[in-house]
Amino acid sequence: MTSKLLRKSVLGVAGLAFAGGMVAGPVSGAVAAPAEAAPVTAVVQAEKAGKPDMGKLVPHGVQGAQSRIDLSDEQVANAKAIVAATKKAGMDERAAVVAIGTALQESKLENLGHLGDRNDHDSQGLFQQRPSSGWGTVEQITDPEYSTLAFLKGLKQVDGWQDMPLTVAAQTVQVSAYPDHYAQWEQQAADLVAEHWNN
């Protein structure tokens, strides 16, 4: 009986508070609403942006000291081209991290042509692929989409690449004289994929 009376009292007070709010009208409500609505909107927009989970991008954690460079508009465009080609290949965000980390090591995300005496044999493009090693023609390997798809085709052929540290997966495809150098770019590669995957 006491609980029924208490409940009726609470409901009665709530009803009066509601009615009072209705009488007071929009003046008091209009002041409070914008301050509360803005953060909710921001949270919903952040969720819609859907940045990939960093745990998925860097499942093994980064290895060793990390390097980072400031990127020009051209370098950012090349990173975006790698992300787009990864999606076109039907591969996930981790593949994009491996590809961008590889390109950061090989070319600093610059689509390099033949560098004359400074060239490593006939290596060119974002991934420093060599026509003489069967990667494609010069025109093909200096096309960001083609060179990325060629790299990813090689990556797909590496059994268990998803479970390998970036530097091991990259080295298996690239066969570099400096196999450990890819590791230093993993954090910047992951940051670039997080930023551009859903754009």
JSON list of C-alpha atoms in Angstrom, two decimals:
[
{"chain": "A", "resi": 1, "resn": "MET", "atom": "CA", "xyz": [0.00, 0.00, 0.00]},
{"chain": "A", "resi": 2, "resn": "THR", "atom": "CA", "xyz": [2.80, 2.41, 0.93]},
{"chain": "A", "resi": 3, "resn": "SER", "atom": "CA", "xyz": [4.64, 1.64, -2.31]},
{"chain": "A", "resi": 4, "resn": "LYS", "atom": "CA", "xyz": [1.45, 2.40, -4.32]},
{"chain": "A", "resi": 5, "resn": "LEU", "atom": "CA", "xyz": [1.10, 5.76, -2.62]},
{"chain": "A", "resi": 6, "resn": "LEU", "atom": "CA", "xyz": [4.77, 6.52, -3.14]},
{"chain": "A", "resi": 7, "resn": "ARG", "atom": "CA", "xyz": [4.53, 5.60, -6.82]},
{"chain": "A", "resi": 8, "resn": "LYS", "atom": "CA", "xyz": [1.43, 7.78, -7.29]},
{"chain": "A", "resi": 9, "resn": "SER", "atom": "CA", "xyz": [3.20, 10.68, -5.59]},
{"chain": "A", "resi": 10, "resn": "VAL", "atom": "CA", "xyz": [6.26, 10.35, -7.78]},
{"chain": "A", "resi": 11, "resn": "LEU", "atom": "CA", "xyz": [4.14, 10.12, -10.91]},
{"chain": "A", "resi": 12, "resn": "GLY", "atom": "CA", "xyz": [2.11, 13.13, -9.78]},
{"chain": "A", "resi": 13, "resn": "VAL", "atom": "CA", "xyz": [5.22, 15.21, -9.21]},
{"chain": "A", "resi": 14, "resn": "ALA", "atom": "CA", "xyz": [6.62, 14.11, -12.57]},
{"chain": "A", "resi": 15, "resn": "GLY", "atom": "CA", "xyz": [3.33, 15.09, -14.22]},
{"chain": "A", "resi": 16, "resn": "LEU", "atom": "CA", "xyz": [3.44, 18.54, -12.60]},
{"chain": "A", "resi": 17, "resn": "ALA", "atom": "CA", "xyz": [7.05, 18.98, -13.67]},
{"chain": "A", "resi": 18, "resn": "PHE", "atom": "CA", "xyz": [6.11, 18.01, -17.23]},
{"chain": "A", "resi": 19, "resn": "ALA", "atom": "CA", "xyz": [3.10, 20.34, -17.27]},
{"chain": "A", "resi": 20, "resn": "GLY", "atom": "CA", "xyz": [5.20, 23.13, -15.81]},
{"chain": "A", "resi": 21, "resn": "GLY", "atom": "CA", "xyz": [7.75, 22.59, -18.54]},
{"chain": "A", "resi": 22, "resn": "MET", "atom": "CA", "xyz": [5.03, 22.75, -21.18]},
{"chain": "A", "resi": 23, "resn": "VAL", "atom": "CA", "xyz": [3.68, 26.01, -19.73]},
{"chain": "A", "resi": 24, "resn": "ALA", "atom": "CA", "xyz": [7.15, 27.51, -19.46]},
{"chain": "A", "resi": 25, "resn": "GLY", "atom": "CA", "xyz": [7.47, 26.50, -23.07]},
{"chain": "A", "resi": 26, "resn": "PRO", "atom": "CA", "xyz": [10.19, 26.84, -25.62]},
{"chain": "A", "resi": 27, "resn": "VAL", "atom": "CA", "xyz": [12.06, 29.69, -23.93]},
{"chain": "A", "resi": 28, "resn": "SER", "atom": "CA", "xyz": [13.75, 27.54, -21.28]},
{"chain": "A", "resi": 29, "resn": "GLY", "atom": "CA", "xyz": [13.93, 24.48, -23.56]},
{"chain": "A", "resi": 30, "resn": "ALA", "atom": "CA", "xyz": [15.56, 26.35, -26.45]},
{"chain": "A", "resi": 31, "resn": "VAL", "atom": "CA", "xyz": [18.46, 27.49, -24.31]},
{"chain": "A", "resi": 32, "resn": "ALA", "atom": "CA", "xyz": [19.44, 24.02, -23.04]},
{"chain": "A", "resi": 33, "resn": "ALA", "atom": "CA", "xyz": [18.83, 21.95, -26.18]},
{"chain": "A", "resi": 34, "resn": "PRO", "atom": "CA", "xyz": [21.66, 23.16, -28.46]},
{"chain": "A", "resi": 35, "resn": "ALA", "atom": "CA", "xyz": [24.33, 22.61, -25.81]},
{"chain": "A", "resi": 36, "resn": "GLU", "atom": "CA", "xyz": [23.22, 19.00, -25.30]},
{"chain": "A", "resi": 37, "resn": "ALA", "atom": "CA", "xyz": [22.49, 18.20, -28.97]},
{"chain": "A", "resi": 38, "resn": "ALA", "atom": "CA", "xyz": [25.91, 19.15, -30.36]},
{"chain": "A", "resi": 39, "resn": "PRO", "atom": "CA", "xyz": [27.97, 16.45, -28.62]},
{"chain": "A", "resi": 40, "resn": "VAL", "atom": "CA", "xyz": [25.45, 13.74, -29.56]},
{"chain": "A", "resi": 41, "resn": "THR", "atom": "CA", "xyz": [25.65, 14.80, -33.22]},
{"chain": "A", "resi": 42, "resn": "ALA", "atom": "CA", "xyz": [29.45, 14.82, -33.09]},
{"chain": "A", "resi": 43, "resn": "VAL", "atom": "CA", "xyz": [29.53, 11.32, -31.63]},
{"chain": "A", "resi": 44, "resn": "VAL", "atom": "CA", "xyz": [27.13, 10.00, -34.27]},
{"chain": "A", "resi": 45, "resn": "GLN", "atom": "CA", "xyz": [29.20, 11.60, -37.05]},
{"chain": "A", "resi": 46, "resn": "ALA", "atom": "CA", "xyz": [32.42, 10.13, -35.63]},
{"chain": "A", "resi": 47, "resn": "GLU", "atom": "CA", "xyz": [30.81, 6.69, -35.55]},
{"chain": "A", "resi": 48, "resn": "LYS", "atom": "CA", "xyz": [29.62, 7.08, -39.15]},
{"chain": "A", "resi": 49, "resn": "ALA", "atom": "CA", "xyz": [33.16, 8.00, -40.23]},
{"chain": "A", "resi": 50, "resn": "GLY", "atom": "CA", "xyz": [34.02, 4.45, -39.15]},
{"chain": "A", "resi": 51, "resn": "LYS", "atom": "CA", "xyz": [37.77, 4.67, -38.85]},
{"chain": "A", "resi": 52, "resn": "PRO", "atom": "CA", "xyz": [39.28, 1.19, -38.81]},
{"chain": "A", "resi": 53, "resn": "ASP", "atom": "CA", "xyz": [40.30, -0.20, -35.44]},
{"chain": "A", "resi": 54, "resn": "MET", "atom": "CA", "xyz": [44.02, 0.30, -34.85]},
{"chain": "A", "resi": 55, "resn": "GLY", "atom": "CA", "xyz": [44.17, -3.22, -33.39]},
{"chain": "A", "resi": 56, "resn": "LYS", "atom": "CA", "xyz": [43.14, -4.55, -36.80]},
{"chain": "A", "resi": 57, "resn": "LEU", "atom": "CA", "xyz": [45.59, -2.31, -38.65]},
{"chain": "A", "resi": 58, "resn": "VAL", "atom": "CA", "xyz": [48.56, -3.22, -36.42]},
{"chain": "A", "resi": 59, "resn": "PRO", "atom": "CA", "xyz": [47.63, -6.61, -34.92]},
{"chain": "A", "resi": 60, "resn": "HIS", "atom": "CA", "xyz": [51.16, -7.44, -33.78]},
{"chain": "A", "resi": 61, "resn": "GLY", "atom": "CA", "xyz": [52.10, -3.97, -32.54]},
{"chain": "A", "resi": 62, "resn": "VAL", "atom": "CA", "xyz": [54.88, -2.01, -34.20]},
{"chain": "A", "resi": 63, "resn": "GLN", "atom": "CA", "xyz": [58.39, -3.43, -34.18]},
{"chain": "A", "resi": 64, "resn": "GLY", "atom": "CA", "xyz": [61.37, -1.27, -33.27]},
{"chain": "A", "resi": 65, "resn": "ALA", "atom": "CA", "xyz": [61.83, 2.46, -33.61]},
{"chain": "A", "resi": 66, "resn": "GLN", "atom": "CA", "xyz": [59.35, 4.09, -35.93]},
{"chain": "A", "resi": 67, "resn": "SER", "atom": "CA", "xyz": [60.12, 6.66, -38.63]},
{"chain": "A", "resi": 68, "resn": "ARG", "atom": "CA", "xyz": [57.75, 9.34, -39.84]},
{"chain": "A", "resi": 69, "resn": "ILE", "atom": "CA", "xyz": [57.98, 11.85, -42.67]},
{"chain": "A", "resi": 70, "resn": "ASP", "atom": "CA", "xyz": [55.88, 14.85, -43.62]},
{"chain": "A", "resi": 71, "resn": "LEU", "atom": "CA", "xyz": [53.98, 14.11, -46.81]},
{"chain": "A", "resi": 72, "resn": "SER", "atom": "CA", "xyz": [53.35, 16.35, -49.80]},
{"chain": "A", "resi": 73, "resn": "ASP", "atom": "CA", "xyz": [49.98, 16.40, -51.55]},
{"chain": "A", "resi": 74, "resn": "GLU", "atom": "CA", "xyz": [51.42, 14.03, -54.17]},
{"chain": "A", "resi": 75, "resn": "GLN", "atom": "CA", "xyz": [52.55, 11.54, -51.53]},
{"chain": "A", "resi": 76, "resn": "VAL", "atom": "CA", "xyz": [49.13, 11.63, -49.83]},
{"chain": "A", "resi": 77, "resn": "ALA", "atom": "CA", "xyz": [47.49, 11.10, -53.23]},
{"chain": "A", "resi": 78, "resn": "ASN", "atom": "CA", "xyz": [49.70, 8.04, -53.72]},
{"chain": "A", "resi": 79, "resn": "ALA", "atom": "CA", "xyz": [48.70, 6.69, -50.30]},
{"chain": "A", "resi": 80, "resn": "LYS", "atom": "CA", "xyz": [45.04, 7.17, -51.25]},
{"chain": "A", "resi": 81, "resn": "ALA", "atom": "CA", "xyz": [45.69, 5.38, -54.57]},
{"chain": "A", "resi": 82, "resn": "ILE", "atom": "CA", "xyz": [47.14, 2.42, -52.65]},
{"chain": "A", "resi": 83, "resn": "VAL", "atom": "CA", "xyz": [44.07, 2.32, -50.39]},
{"chain": "A", "resi": 84, "resn": "ALA", "atom": "CA", "xyz": [41.74, 2.45, -53.42]},
{"chain": "A", "resi": 85, "resn": "ALA", "atom": "CA", "xyz": [43.66, -0.31, -55.22]},
{"chain": "A", "resi": 86, "resn": "THR", "atom": "CA", "xyz": [43.58, -2.47, -52.08]},
{"chain": "A", "resi": 87, "resn": "LYS", "atom": "CA", "xyz": [39.80, -2.16, -51.97]},
{"chain": "A", "resi": 88, "resn": "LYS", "atom": "CA", "xyz": [39.63, -2.93, -55.70]},
{"chain": "A", "resi": 89, "resn": "ALA", "atom": "CA", "xyz": [41.66, -6.10, -55.05]},
{"chain": "A", "resi": 90, "resn": "GLY", "atom": "CA", "xyz": [39.09, -7.11, -52.42]},
{"chain": "A", "resi": 91, "resn": "MET", "atom": "CA", "xyz": [41.66, -7.03, -49.64]},
{"chain": "A", "resi": 92, "resn": "ASP", "atom": "CA", "xyz": [41.32, -5.56, -46.16]},
{"chain": "A", "resi": 93, "resn": "GLU", "atom": "CA", "xyz": [42.80, -2.65, -44.24]},
{"chain": "A", "resi": 94, "resn": "ARG", "atom": "CA", "xyz": [45.76, -4.71, -43.02]},
{"chain": "A", "resi": 95, "resn": "ALA", "atom": "CA", "xyz": [46.80, -5.34, -46.64]},
{"chain": "A", "resi": 96, "resn": "ALA", "atom": "CA", "xyz": [46.71, -1.58, -47.21]},
{"chain": "A", "resi": 97, "resn": "VAL", "atom": "CA", "xyz": [48.97, -1.05, -44.18]},
{"chain": "A", "resi": 98, "resn": "VAL", "atom": "CA", "xyz": [51.47, -3.59, -45.52]},
{"chain": "A", "resi": 99, "resn": "ALA", "atom": "CA", "xyz": [51.36, -1.97, -48.98]},
{"chain": "A", "resi": 100, "resn": "ILE", "atom": "CA", "xyz": [51.76, 1.60, -47.73]},
{"chain": "A", "resi": 101, "resn": "GLY", "atom": "CA", "xyz": [54.51, 0.60, -45.29]},
{"chain": "A", "resi": 102, "resn": "THR", "atom": "CA", "xyz": [56.33, -1.09, -48.16]},
{"chain": "A", "resi": 103, "resn": "ALA", "atom": "CA", "xyz": [55.95, 1.95, -50.42]},
{"chain": "A", "resi": 104, "resn": "LEU", "atom": "CA", "xyz": [57.14, 4.26, -47.63]},
{"chain": "A", "resi": 105, "resn": "GLN", "atom": "CA", "xyz": [60.35, 2.23, -47.40]},
{"chain": "A", "resi": 106, "resn": "GLU", "atom": "CA", "xyz": [60.85, 1.78, -51.12]},
{"chain": "A", "resi": 107, "resn": "SER", "atom": "CA", "xyz": [60.05, 5.27, -52.41]},
{"chain": "A", "resi": 108, "resn": "LYS", "atom": "CA", "xyz": [58.75, 7.43, -49.53]},
{"chain": "A", "resi": 109, "resn": "LEU", "atom": "CA", "xyz": [55.43, 7.25, -51.43]},
{"chain": "A", "resi": 110, "resn": "GLU", "atom": "CA", "xyz": [56.95, 9.04, -54.44]},
{"chain": "A", "resi": 111, "resn": "ASN", "atom": "CA", "xyz": [56.26, 7.56, -57.84]},
{"chain": "A", "resi": 112, "resn": "LEU", "atom": "CA", "xyz": [59.91, 7.39, -58.88]},
{"chain": "A", "resi": 113, "resn": "GLY", "atom": "CA", "xyz": [61.03, 7.13, -62.46]},
{"chain": "A", "resi": 114, "resn": "HIS", "atom": "CA", "xyz": [64.49, 5.97, -63.50]},
{"chain": "A", "resi": 115, "resn": "LEU", "atom": "CA", "xyz": [67.07, 7.68, -61.29]},
{"chain": "A", "resi": 116, "resn": "GLY", "atom": "CA", "xyz": [70.11, 7.15, -63.49]},
{"chain": "A", "resi": 117, "resn": "ASP", "atom": "CA", "xyz": [73.23, 6.22, -61.49]},
{"chain": "A", "resi": 118, "resn": "ARG", "atom": "CA", "xyz": [71.20, 6.34, -58.26]},
{"chain": "A", "resi": 119, "resn": "ASN", "atom": "CA", "xyz": [68.79, 3.71, -59.58]},
{"chain": "A", "resi": 120, "resn": "ASP", "atom": "CA", "xyz": [68.78, 0.20, -58.14]},
{"chain": "A", "resi": 121, "resn": "HIS", "atom": "CA", "xyz": [69.06, -1.61, -61.46]},
{"chain": "A", "resi": 122, "resn": "ASP", "atom": "CA", "xyz": [65.78, -0.82, -63.27]},
{"chain": "A", "resi": 123, "resn": "SER", "atom": "CA", "xyz": [63.59, -0.35, -60.17]},
{"chain": "A", "resi": 124, "resn": "GLN", "atom": "CA", "xyz": [60.85, 2.26, -60.52]},
{"chain": "A", "resi": 125, "resn": "GLY", "atom": "CA", "xyz": [57.54, 3.43, -59.13]},
{"chain": "A", "resi": 126, "resn": "LEU", "atom": "CA", "xyz": [56.09, 3.42, -55.61]},
{"chain": "A", "resi": 127, "resn": "PHE", "atom": "CA", "xyz": [57.28, -0.12, -54.87]},
{"chain": "A", "resi": 128, "resn": "GLN", "atom": "CA", "xyz": [60.57, 0.03, -56.80]},
{"chain": "A", "resi": 129, "resn": "GLN", "atom": "CA", "xyz": [59.45, -2.85, -58.97]},
{"chain": "A", "resi": 130, "resn": "ARG", "atom": "CA", "xyz": [61.66, -3.99, -61.82]},
{"chain": "A", "resi": 131, "resn": "PRO", "atom": "CA", "xyz": [60.52, -4.62, -65.39]},
{"chain": "A", "resi": 132, "resn": "SER", "atom": "CA", "xyz": [63.41, -7.08, -65.77]},
{"chain": "A", "resi": 133, "resn": "SER", "atom": "CA", "xyz": [61.99, -9.12, -62.86]},
{"chain": "A", "resi": 134, "resn": "GLY", "atom": "CA", "xyz": [58.57, -9.43, -64.48]},
{"chain": "A", "resi": 135, "resn": "TRP", "atom": "CA", "xyz": [56.64, -6.79, -62.54]},
{"chain": "A", "resi": 136, "resn": "GLY", "atom": "CA", "xyz": [55.41, -5.12, -65.74]},
{"chain": "A", "resi": 137, "resn": "THR", "atom": "CA", "xyz": [56.45, -2.43, -68.18]},
{"chain": "A", "resi": 138, "resn": "VAL", "atom": "CA", "xyz": [57.84, 0.90, -67.02]},
{"chain": "A", "resi": 139, "resn": "GLU", "atom": "CA", "xyz": [54.47, 2.50, -67.82]},
{"chain": "A", "resi": 140, "resn": "GLN", "atom": "CA", "xyz": [52.67, -0.11, -65.73]},
{"chain": "A", "resi": 141, "resn": "ILE", "atom": "CA", "xyz": [54.89, -0.06, -62.66]},
{"chain": "A", "resi": 142, "resn": "THR", "atom": "CA", "xyz": [54.84, 3.72, -62.54]},
{"chain": "A", "resi": 143, "resn": "ASP", "atom": "CA", "xyz": [51.04, 3.65, -62.44]},
{"chain": "A", "resi": 144, "resn": "PRO", "atom": "CA", "xyz": [50.07, 3.66, -58.72]},
{"chain": "A", "resi": 145, "resn": "GLU", "atom": "CA", "xyz": [47.03, 1.43, -59.18]},
{"chain": "A", "resi": 146, "resn": "TYR", "atom": "CA", "xyz": [48.81, -1.14, -61.34]},
{"chain": "A", "resi": 147, "resn": "SER", "atom": "CA", "xyz": [51.90, -1.29, -59.11]},
{"chain": "A", "resi": 148, "resn": "THR", "atom": "CA", "xyz": [49.77, -1.69, -55.98]},
{"chain": "A", "resi": 149, "resn": "LEU", "atom": "CA", "xyz": [47.69, -4.45, -57.55]},
{"chain": "A", "resi": 150, "resn": "ALA", "atom": "CA", "xyz": [50.91, -6.19, -58.62]},
{"chain": "A", "resi": 151, "resn": "PHE", "atom": "CA", "xyz": [52.29, -5.94, -55.08]},
{"chain": "A", "resi": 152, "resn": "LEU", "atom": "CA", "xyz": [49.03, -7.23, -53.59]},
{"chain": "A", "resi": 153, "resn": "LYS", "atom": "CA", "xyz": [48.94, -10.13, -56.05]},
{"chain": "A", "resi": 154, "resn": "GLY", "atom": "CA", "xyz": [52.35, -11.12, -54.70]},
{"chain": "A", "resi": 155, "resn": "LEU", "atom": "CA", "xyz": [51.13, -10.65, -51.12]},
{"chain": "A", "resi": 156, "resn": "LYS", "atom": "CA", "xyz": [48.12, -12.91, -51.70]},
{"chain": "A", "resi": 157, "resn": "GLN", "atom": "CA", "xyz": [50.51, -15.70, -52.69]},
{"chain": "A", "resi": 158, "resn": "VAL", "atom": "CA", "xyz": [52.27, -15.52, -49.31]},
{"chain": "A", "resi": 159, "resn": "ASP", "atom": "CA", "xyz": [50.64, -18.12, -47.07]},
{"chain": "A", "resi": 160, "resn": "GLY", "atom": "CA", "xyz": [49.63, -16.60, -43.75]},
{"chain": "A", "resi": 161, "resn": "TRP", "atom": "CA", "xyz": [50.68, -13.04, -44.58]},
{"chain": "A", "resi": 162, "resn": "GLN", "atom": "CA", "xyz": [47.83, -11.78, -42.36]},
{"chain": "A", "resi": 163, "resn": "ASP", "atom": "CA", "xyz": [49.55, -13.30, -39.33]},
{"chain": "A", "resi": 164, "resn": "MET", "atom": "CA", "xyz": [53.04, -12.02, -40.16]},
{"chain": "A", "resi": 165, "resn": "PRO", "atom": "CA", "xyz": [54.68, -8.83, -38.93]},
{"chain": "A", "resi": 166, "resn": "LEU", "atom": "CA", "xyz": [54.63, -6.18, -41.67]},
{"chain": "A", "resi": 167, "resn": "THR", "atom": "CA", "xyz": [58.34, -6.43, -42.34]},
{"chain": "A", "resi": 168, "resn": "VAL", "atom": "CA", "xyz": [58.18, -10.22, -42.92]},
{"chain": "A", "resi": 169, "resn": "ALA", "atom": "CA", "xyz": [55.17, -9.98, -45.24]},
{"chain": "A", "resi": 170, "resn": "ALA", "atom": "CA", "xyz": [56.72, -7.11, -47.21]},
{"chain": "A", "resi": 171, "resn": "GLN", "atom": "CA", "xyz": [60.10, -8.81, -47.47]},
{"chain": "A", "resi": 172, "resn": "THR", "atom": "CA", "xyz": [58.55, -12.04, -48.73]},
{"chain": "A", "resi": 173, "resn": "VAL", "atom": "CA", "xyz": [57.09, -10.12, -51.68]},
{"chain": "A", "resi": 174, "resn": "GLN", "atom": "CA", "xyz": [59.88, -7.60, -52.26]},
{"chain": "A", "resi": 175, "resn": "VAL", "atom": "CA", "xyz": [63.00, -9.70, -51.57]},
{"chain": "A", "resi": 176, "resn": "SER", "atom": "CA", "xyz": [64.93, -6.62, -50.44]},
{"chain": "A", "resi": 177, "resn": "ALA", "atom": "CA", "xyz": [68.59, -6.45, -49.49]},
{"chain": "A", "resi": 178, "resn": "TYR", "atom": "CA", "xyz": [67.37, -4.66, -46.33]},
{"chain": "A", "resi": 179, "resn": "PRO", "atom": "CA", "xyz": [64.53, -6.86, -45.05]},
{"chain": "A", "resi": 180, "resn": "ASP", "atom": "CA", "xyz": [64.16, -5.25, -41.63]},
{"chain": "A", "resi": 181, "resn": "HIS", "atom": "CA", "xyz": [63.73, -1.70, -42.90]},
{"chain": "A", "resi": 182, "resn": "TYR", "atom": "CA", "xyz": [60.01, -2.06, -43.63]},
{"chain": "A", "resi": 183, "resn": "ALA", "atom": "CA", "xyz": [59.14, -2.31, -39.93]},
{"chain": "A", "resi": 184, "resn": "GLN", "atom": "CA", "xyz": [59.93, 1.34, -39.20]},
{"chain": "A", "resi": 185, "resn": "TRP", "atom": "CA", "xyz": [57.01, 2.59, -41.31]},
{"chain": "A", "resi": 186, "resn": "GLU", "atom": "CA", "xyz": [54.20, 0.53, -39.80]},
{"chain": "A", "resi": 187, "resn": "GLN", "atom": "CA", "xyz": [52.73, 3.25, -37.55]},
{"chain": "A", "resi": 188, "resn": "GLN", "atom": "CA", "xyz": [52.66, 5.92, -40.24]},
{"chain": "A", "resi": 189, "resn": "ALA", "atom": "CA", "xyz": [51.19, 3.41, -42.70]},
{"chain": "A", "resi": 190, "resn": "ALA", "atom": "CA", "xyz": [48.48, 2.47, -40.18]},
{"chain": "A", "resi": 191, "resn": "ASP", "atom": "CA", "xyz": [47.71, 6.15, -39.53]},
{"chain": "A", "resi": 192, "resn": "LEU", "atom": "CA", "xyz": [47.33, 6.79, -43.26]},
{"chain": "A", "resi": 193, "resn": "VAL", "atom": "CA", "xyz": [45.00, 3.82, -43.71]},
{"chain": "A", "resi": 194, "resn": "ALA", "atom": "CA", "xyz": [42.93, 4.89, -40.68]},
{"chain": "A", "resi": 195, "resn": "GLU", "atom": "CA", "xyz": [42.60, 8.37, -42.15]},
{"chain": "A", "resi": 196, "resn": "HIS", "atom": "CA", "xyz": [41.80, 7.42, -45.74]},
{"chain": "A", "resi": 197, "resn": "TRP", "atom": "CA", "xyz": [40.12, 3.98, -45.70]},
{"chain": "A", "resi": 198, "resn": "ASN", "atom": "CA", "xyz": [36.57, 5.35, -45.48]},
{"chain": "A", "resi": 199, "resn": "ASN", "atom": "CA", "xyz": [37.04, 8.57, -47.45]}
]
